Structure formats: C-alpha cells, structure tokens
C-alpha cells in the first residue's frame, strides 16, 4: 500500500500543526515532562476516557505511585482502589503488571526498544508509539481516537475506520507525517487538534490551521468523514442486591478473578433479567434471600426495596434494586464467583474498592452510617 503524499504538503501540515500547538495546546499534567512512567500511566488512563476525567486521577496516582518501582511494589488492590471510578479496571491491573515487568526485567527503567515495549502487558501499537515518541522522541506514528479523525479528514479517507485496510492506511499516513525532529510534540499536536478543533461533529474548520491542506474540507466532506458508526441499542439488564445488616455491621462480598469487576467489593447481588454483563454466578432461578445465602452463607430476612439505581456498563444498561436485609443466622462462606465475604463497619466501606454503582448505593443508605 502506498499513499503518494506530496513532500510540500507533508512539510506544510507539520509546520502548521506544530505552530498551532505551541500557541493553543492545553497545559496538561502529563505534558510537563517526558518521563516514560508518566507517559504510560497517562496514556493508559486516557484510553476510552476523557481528559477532564483523567486529570485528577492522574495527579493522585503519580503522587501516590511516583515511579515503576513504587507501583510494582504496591498491592494490586490498592492500585485498583486508586483507579476506582475511572472504569475499565483491566487497565489498572495491566499497568501494575507492566510495572512489575519493567522492574524485574529492565531494572525499573522503561526500555526504549519497540519490541520490548510492545511486549509489556496492556501495551499495543498506539501505546508503544506514544511512549517512543513522547518519552524518547523517536519518530514513531500514533493513531488513537483523536488523531484518527484528523488523519481521515486530512486525506479524505472514506469508509469505516475500524476496518483493517482503512486502519492500515491511517497508520501509514501517521508514519509518513511524523517528523524526525520533535516527533513527540508533533504527535501530541495531532491529538490536540482532534480534541480541540477537528471535533467529531461540526469541526471548527474556520480556525483550523490545516484547513487549506485538508482534502475532506476541499471536497466538502468534513462532516461525512469519518463515517458515523451505527450504535447498537443498549441491552437492558435487571439486578437485585441485598444490603444485609447484623447489628451495626453490613455484609459485603469480594468478587473473584475474571469479569469486569475482578477483586471489587459489593453487596451480594443476583442477576434477574437480560444479558448478564458482570458474569454473575446466580441468575433468575433464585430469589434474593436464597441468593444471599448461596453467596455468603448468611440467612437473611429480605425486606422492602430501599433504593433503585441505573448504571451503564459496556453495552448494557442496568436497573439495580437494593433491598434491605437483616441477618438471621449462618456462618460466612464466600459462594460461587467470590473470594471473600465479610461483615464490615459501614464507614470502612470507604477503604474497599467498589464499583460506582455499589458506591452510590452505600452513599444513599444514610441508615448505614
Ligand atoms: N488522548 C490520548 N492521549 C492523549 C494525550 N497525550 N493528551 C490528550 N489527550 C489524549
């Protein structure tokens, strides 16, 4: 595959883009230095997550875990707890695993070799390009959500950007464009233009530094590229959980390996209806009282609903109803899919990693305090 890009056009794009970036870029905390650790942390957080959501998490995370050695030595539960609320928790586990590898195999320093970098857990083609260009100023291309849109428009690439051949064309374009001089700054600029100017809908072409060089704009296709992706309707799910108390204590369980919320704590929950996003062990054939007993060993009298919430996870839209329960008898015994079941003081829930749904339920049950 070849793109046959004009040298003057390439030079024009680079100069205009970097000039604009120097004037207009946001002062984001991960742009203050070129520490490969901070590049890996920030880029991992930024996958599928907005800059606005990431900034406070990033600041807290690098204060608490300032380098590979500290992160590698930290308890995985503590790392996931620092990630709580950011979603896609597999990223936190992979980041921890990557830190362990950097320490055990490379003495705590990120290697600058593309093959070694790509072999780290959670590091794909984009992340490797980001580390090599941002931290080591290597002329390596990047394509992520923002730059993909900029590249597709610049070259008027039509079709679904998820398809293999189109992705390859965009990577090739990124490779041709990235300059030998300050490639990291150029790649950040590509991302920044996509975030601030070349927006998904109604791109601000009037203020775009690349407007006169943009092939989509020349053809009047800037709104038609990239092609809109049809969004499937969310899958409806119904769940129930029990907030069971015994005296002043409340019953929580810890989920085992696998699934979306590995090692997270929650109130004992059963899946009642629809496609199950959480891989729950107990489904519609048990009622909540029986579910609590199977999940925890505790027999409880289940009462009225105390709170209903809705949350979205991956392609699911979940309605979760919490019922109050009072323990009658039983010894704690974690059931299927769980690694622990405990009675805890309500105020110590704050120390446990919980999904945002669990956290919302805990916060709304003022009688738990
Ligand atoms: N999204 C992905 N990487 C980014 C970065 N380095 N700055 C801003 N947004 C981003």
XYZ file of C-alpha atoms and ligand atoms in Angstrom:
379
model
C 0.000 0.000 0.000
C 1.313 3.452 -0.819
C -0.091 6.864 -0.157
C 1.921 9.005 -2.535
C 1.922 12.114 -0.382
C 3.465 15.280 -1.723
C 6.592 16.420 0.182
C 5.481 20.074 0.219
C 2.104 19.066 1.563
C 3.735 16.961 4.307
C 6.020 19.841 5.288
C 3.085 22.256 5.255
C 0.992 20.033 7.529
C 3.842 19.574 10.019
C 4.702 23.258 10.228
C 1.110 24.473 10.523
C 0.172 21.832 13.083
C 3.149 22.332 15.389
C 2.868 26.137 15.127
C -0.773 25.921 16.166
C 0.043 23.506 19.017
C 2.626 25.849 20.515
C 0.011 28.594 20.698
C -3.090 26.621 21.589
C -2.287 23.417 23.474
C -3.731 22.777 26.909
C -1.196 22.613 29.720
C -1.979 19.025 30.707
C -0.073 17.482 33.616
C 1.440 14.658 31.559
C 2.903 17.157 29.115
C 5.188 18.723 31.719
C 7.992 16.236 31.249
C 8.975 13.188 29.243
C 9.120 10.604 31.994
C 8.183 7.255 30.331
C 6.404 6.162 33.522
C 4.105 9.181 33.431
C 3.531 8.647 29.705
C 2.486 5.044 30.329
C 0.188 5.976 33.223
C -1.487 8.884 31.417
C -1.948 7.100 28.108
C -3.374 4.043 29.873
C -5.865 6.256 31.701
C -6.770 8.144 28.512
C -7.924 5.037 26.636
C -11.706 5.452 26.199
C -11.713 8.177 28.872
C -11.882 11.971 28.618
C -9.034 14.295 29.542
C -11.291 16.031 32.051
C -11.990 12.779 33.901
C -8.362 11.667 33.770
C -6.569 14.797 35.085
C -7.432 14.395 38.812
C -6.872 10.632 38.736
C -3.512 11.092 37.060
C -2.349 13.679 39.602
C -3.378 11.490 42.543
C -1.980 8.312 41.020
C 1.514 9.646 40.244
C 1.706 11.307 43.655
C 0.878 8.007 45.341
C 2.875 5.806 42.934
C 5.602 8.089 41.523
C 7.631 5.508 39.599
C 7.746 1.948 38.321
C 9.363 0.625 41.496
C 6.665 2.052 43.794
C 3.858 0.837 41.572
C 5.365 -2.632 41.184
C 5.751 -2.982 44.969
C 2.182 -1.814 45.687
C -0.611 -4.207 46.493
C -2.851 -4.763 43.447
C -5.985 -3.978 45.500
C -4.507 -0.610 46.412
C -3.790 0.160 42.753
C -7.306 -0.783 41.657
C -8.705 1.321 44.517
C -6.794 4.339 43.122
C -8.465 3.641 39.772
C -11.971 3.372 41.245
C -14.473 5.439 39.240
C -12.344 5.595 36.081
C -13.778 2.334 34.686
C -12.196 -0.357 32.514
C -10.366 -1.736 35.522
C -8.397 -4.239 33.484
C -6.214 -1.256 32.594
C -5.167 -0.837 36.230
C -4.238 -4.493 36.543
C -2.274 -4.387 33.297
C -0.468 -1.216 34.338
C 0.553 -2.860 37.591
C 1.716 -5.968 35.684
C 3.693 -3.751 33.275
C 5.423 -2.044 36.225
C 6.322 -5.436 37.706
C 7.887 -6.432 34.362
C 9.781 -3.143 33.948
C 11.257 -3.653 37.416
C 12.045 -7.364 37.094
C 13.342 -7.306 33.517
C 14.688 -3.797 32.974
C 15.811 -2.659 36.420
C 12.894 -0.226 36.818
C 13.612 1.743 33.626
C 11.371 1.631 30.589
C 13.294 0.100 27.678
C 13.470 2.229 24.516
C 13.228 -0.747 22.198
C 9.875 -1.035 20.332
C 9.716 -4.824 20.584
C 10.394 -4.829 24.334
C 7.860 -2.042 24.893
C 5.142 -3.777 22.898
C 5.674 -6.964 24.883
C 4.585 -5.215 28.116
C 1.078 -6.064 29.376
C -1.560 -3.679 28.011
C 0.807 -2.021 25.540
C -0.384 -2.139 21.937
C 0.664 -0.338 18.805
C -0.706 3.044 19.876
C 0.754 2.928 23.383
C 4.170 1.877 22.063
C 4.146 4.779 19.573
C 3.114 7.182 22.337
C 5.885 6.016 24.699
C 8.555 6.058 22.000
C 7.607 9.469 20.612
C 6.578 11.327 23.801
C 9.266 9.940 26.104
C 12.147 9.080 23.767
C 11.469 11.421 20.842
C 11.538 8.599 18.340
C 9.772 9.211 15.036
C 7.074 6.597 15.626
C 3.483 7.073 14.479
C 0.388 7.102 16.662
C -3.270 6.605 15.796
C -5.887 6.938 18.545
C -9.432 8.301 18.530
C -8.487 11.983 18.038
C -5.616 11.601 15.598
C -7.563 9.004 13.623
C -10.239 11.589 12.884
C -7.693 14.247 11.898
C -5.857 11.850 9.575
C -9.060 10.510 7.998
C -10.164 14.053 7.187
C -6.775 15.337 6.071
C -6.598 12.562 3.477
C -10.363 12.253 2.877
C -10.299 8.577 3.811
C -13.842 7.253 3.457
C -15.285 4.087 4.952
C -15.347 2.538 8.398
C -12.145 3.452 10.279
C -12.392 0.173 12.210
C -11.876 -1.901 9.061
C -8.405 -3.406 8.657
C -7.364 -1.803 5.339
C -8.560 1.648 6.385
C -6.782 1.424 9.738
C -3.622 0.443 7.892
C -3.956 3.474 5.604
C -4.278 5.766 8.589
C -1.243 4.216 10.294
C 0.695 4.633 7.075
C -0.358 8.281 6.866
C 0.724 8.816 10.506
C 4.069 7.193 9.699
C 4.661 9.474 6.690
C 3.650 12.556 8.608
C 5.613 12.118 11.820
C 8.806 14.214 11.532
C 12.297 13.236 12.643
C 12.520 16.439 14.658
C 10.396 16.580 17.792
C 8.077 13.741 16.795
C 6.591 13.706 20.301
C 5.448 17.282 20.013
C 4.015 16.574 16.568
C 2.053 13.553 17.826
C 0.688 15.483 20.802
C -0.360 18.191 18.339
C -2.232 15.670 16.199
C -4.165 14.508 19.270
C -4.785 18.062 20.437
C -6.148 19.235 17.093
C -8.597 16.309 17.104
C -9.665 17.152 20.661
C -9.993 20.929 20.306
C -10.703 21.732 16.645
C -11.291 18.699 14.454
C -14.225 17.580 16.600
C -16.363 14.550 15.739
C -19.341 16.739 14.884
C -19.120 20.236 13.427
C -15.350 20.546 13.181
C -14.178 24.134 13.624
C -12.607 24.400 10.162
C -12.665 28.197 10.239
C -9.998 28.235 12.927
C -8.177 25.088 11.828
C -4.501 25.527 10.945
C -4.801 22.679 8.426
C -7.984 23.848 6.680
C -6.255 24.786 3.423
C -4.389 21.447 3.379
C -7.368 19.256 4.275
C -8.726 17.084 1.498
C -12.060 16.412 3.218
C -12.597 20.161 3.556
C -11.713 20.709 -0.096
C -14.338 18.146 -1.090
C -16.938 19.392 1.412
C -16.760 16.061 3.273
C -15.526 17.209 6.690
C -18.815 16.256 8.368
C -19.188 12.983 6.440
C -15.713 11.707 7.437
C -15.130 9.638 9.461
C -18.225 7.665 8.613
C -20.703 7.506 11.511
C -20.737 4.177 13.290
C -24.184 2.771 13.995
C -24.623 2.472 17.746
C -26.396 -0.718 18.822
C -29.282 -0.279 21.262
C -28.170 -0.887 24.863
C -29.029 -4.269 26.356
C -31.470 -3.998 29.249
C -30.477 -5.816 32.438
C -32.164 -6.161 35.829
C -30.218 -6.926 39.016
C -31.055 -7.069 42.703
C -28.806 -6.784 45.692
C -29.285 -7.023 49.438
C -27.892 -4.621 51.998
C -27.879 -7.009 54.908
C -27.062 -5.807 58.395
C -26.260 -7.525 61.664
C -26.210 -5.023 64.484
C -24.112 -2.144 63.204
C -22.295 -4.224 60.587
C -23.078 -4.657 56.899
C -22.452 -7.666 54.671
C -20.149 -7.341 51.639
C -18.537 -9.810 49.262
C -15.404 -9.671 47.124
C -15.550 -10.871 43.539
C -13.013 -13.356 42.257
C -10.848 -13.434 39.139
C -12.280 -12.671 35.719
C -15.152 -10.462 34.652
C -15.435 -6.710 34.738
C -15.034 -6.136 38.442
C -12.311 -8.561 39.453
C -11.496 -8.198 43.194
C -14.154 -5.499 43.682
C -16.354 -5.482 46.773
C -20.134 -5.268 46.528
C -23.371 -6.017 48.330
C -24.459 -9.602 47.494
C -26.076 -9.321 44.067
C -28.092 -11.566 41.788
C -28.802 -11.154 38.105
C -32.560 -11.194 37.449
C -33.190 -10.438 33.774
C -31.431 -9.773 30.443
C -27.864 -10.404 29.252
C -25.573 -10.508 32.268
C -22.667 -8.021 31.985
C -20.953 -8.947 35.236
C -20.721 -12.719 34.781
C -22.701 -13.325 37.958
C -22.914 -16.825 39.292
C -26.559 -16.630 40.351
C -29.345 -15.935 37.913
C -33.112 -15.660 37.685
C -33.817 -19.080 39.172
C -33.068 -17.970 42.751
C -34.749 -15.259 44.760
C -32.703 -12.703 46.674
C -32.895 -14.441 50.063
C -31.644 -17.694 48.559
C -29.056 -15.748 46.558
C -27.661 -14.121 49.703
C -27.443 -17.494 51.400
C -25.642 -19.128 48.462
C -23.263 -16.186 48.030
C -22.370 -15.644 51.689
C -23.644 -18.485 53.857
C -25.828 -15.984 55.726
C -29.560 -16.472 56.086
C -31.345 -13.162 55.983
C -34.867 -11.817 56.069
C -35.168 -9.647 52.964
C -37.345 -6.564 53.233
C -38.600 -3.782 51.028
C -36.603 -2.053 48.281
C -34.578 0.849 49.687
C -33.041 2.224 46.553
C -33.136 1.721 42.783
C -30.373 2.987 40.555
C -29.463 2.746 36.896
C -25.971 2.426 35.531
C -24.330 1.751 32.196
C -21.535 -0.692 31.673
C -20.040 -1.631 28.285
C -23.130 -2.124 26.102
C -25.527 -2.790 28.985
C -27.986 -0.536 30.738
C -28.642 -1.968 34.181
C -31.512 -1.340 36.610
C -30.320 -2.359 40.081
C -32.657 -2.527 43.052
C -31.270 -2.769 46.564
C -33.380 -4.369 49.285
C -32.699 -4.197 52.934
C -31.978 -7.411 54.776
C -31.485 -8.493 58.368
C -29.265 -11.452 59.170
C -30.926 -14.361 60.943
C -28.157 -16.947 61.108
C -25.306 -18.553 59.263
C -21.514 -18.583 59.146
C -19.726 -16.582 56.485
C -18.698 -18.652 53.494
C -17.972 -16.980 50.123
C -20.077 -18.589 47.396
C -19.601 -19.108 43.650
C -17.521 -16.448 41.864
C -16.435 -14.853 45.166
C -13.198 -14.913 47.139
C -14.348 -13.296 50.370
C -17.454 -12.389 52.376
C -17.242 -10.118 55.431
C -19.155 -8.097 57.968
C -17.743 -4.574 57.975
C -18.370 -1.273 59.707
C -20.230 0.935 57.207
C -17.561 3.625 57.496
C -14.855 1.195 56.407
C -16.656 0.665 53.080
C -14.649 3.721 52.005
C -11.461 1.630 52.167
C -12.781 -1.111 49.885
C -12.791 -0.936 46.104
C -16.387 -0.813 44.901
C -17.973 -0.231 41.506
C -19.542 3.193 41.118
C -22.977 1.539 41.403
C -22.043 -0.016 44.769
C -20.526 3.258 45.944
C -23.718 5.136 45.038
C -25.866 2.644 46.927
C -23.636 2.820 50.003
C -23.720 6.627 49.923
C -27.502 6.779 49.590
C -28.229 4.493 52.550
C -27.859 7.031 55.335
C -29.074 4.438 57.867
C -25.805 2.629 57.160
C -23.777 5.285 58.910
N -5.753 11.223 24.467
C -4.876 10.220 24.335
N -3.628 10.646 24.578
C -3.708 11.955 24.885
C -2.764 12.969 25.262
N -1.481 12.672 25.368
N -3.226 14.214 25.511
C -4.536 14.481 25.390
N -5.459 13.585 25.051
C -5.067 12.341 24.804
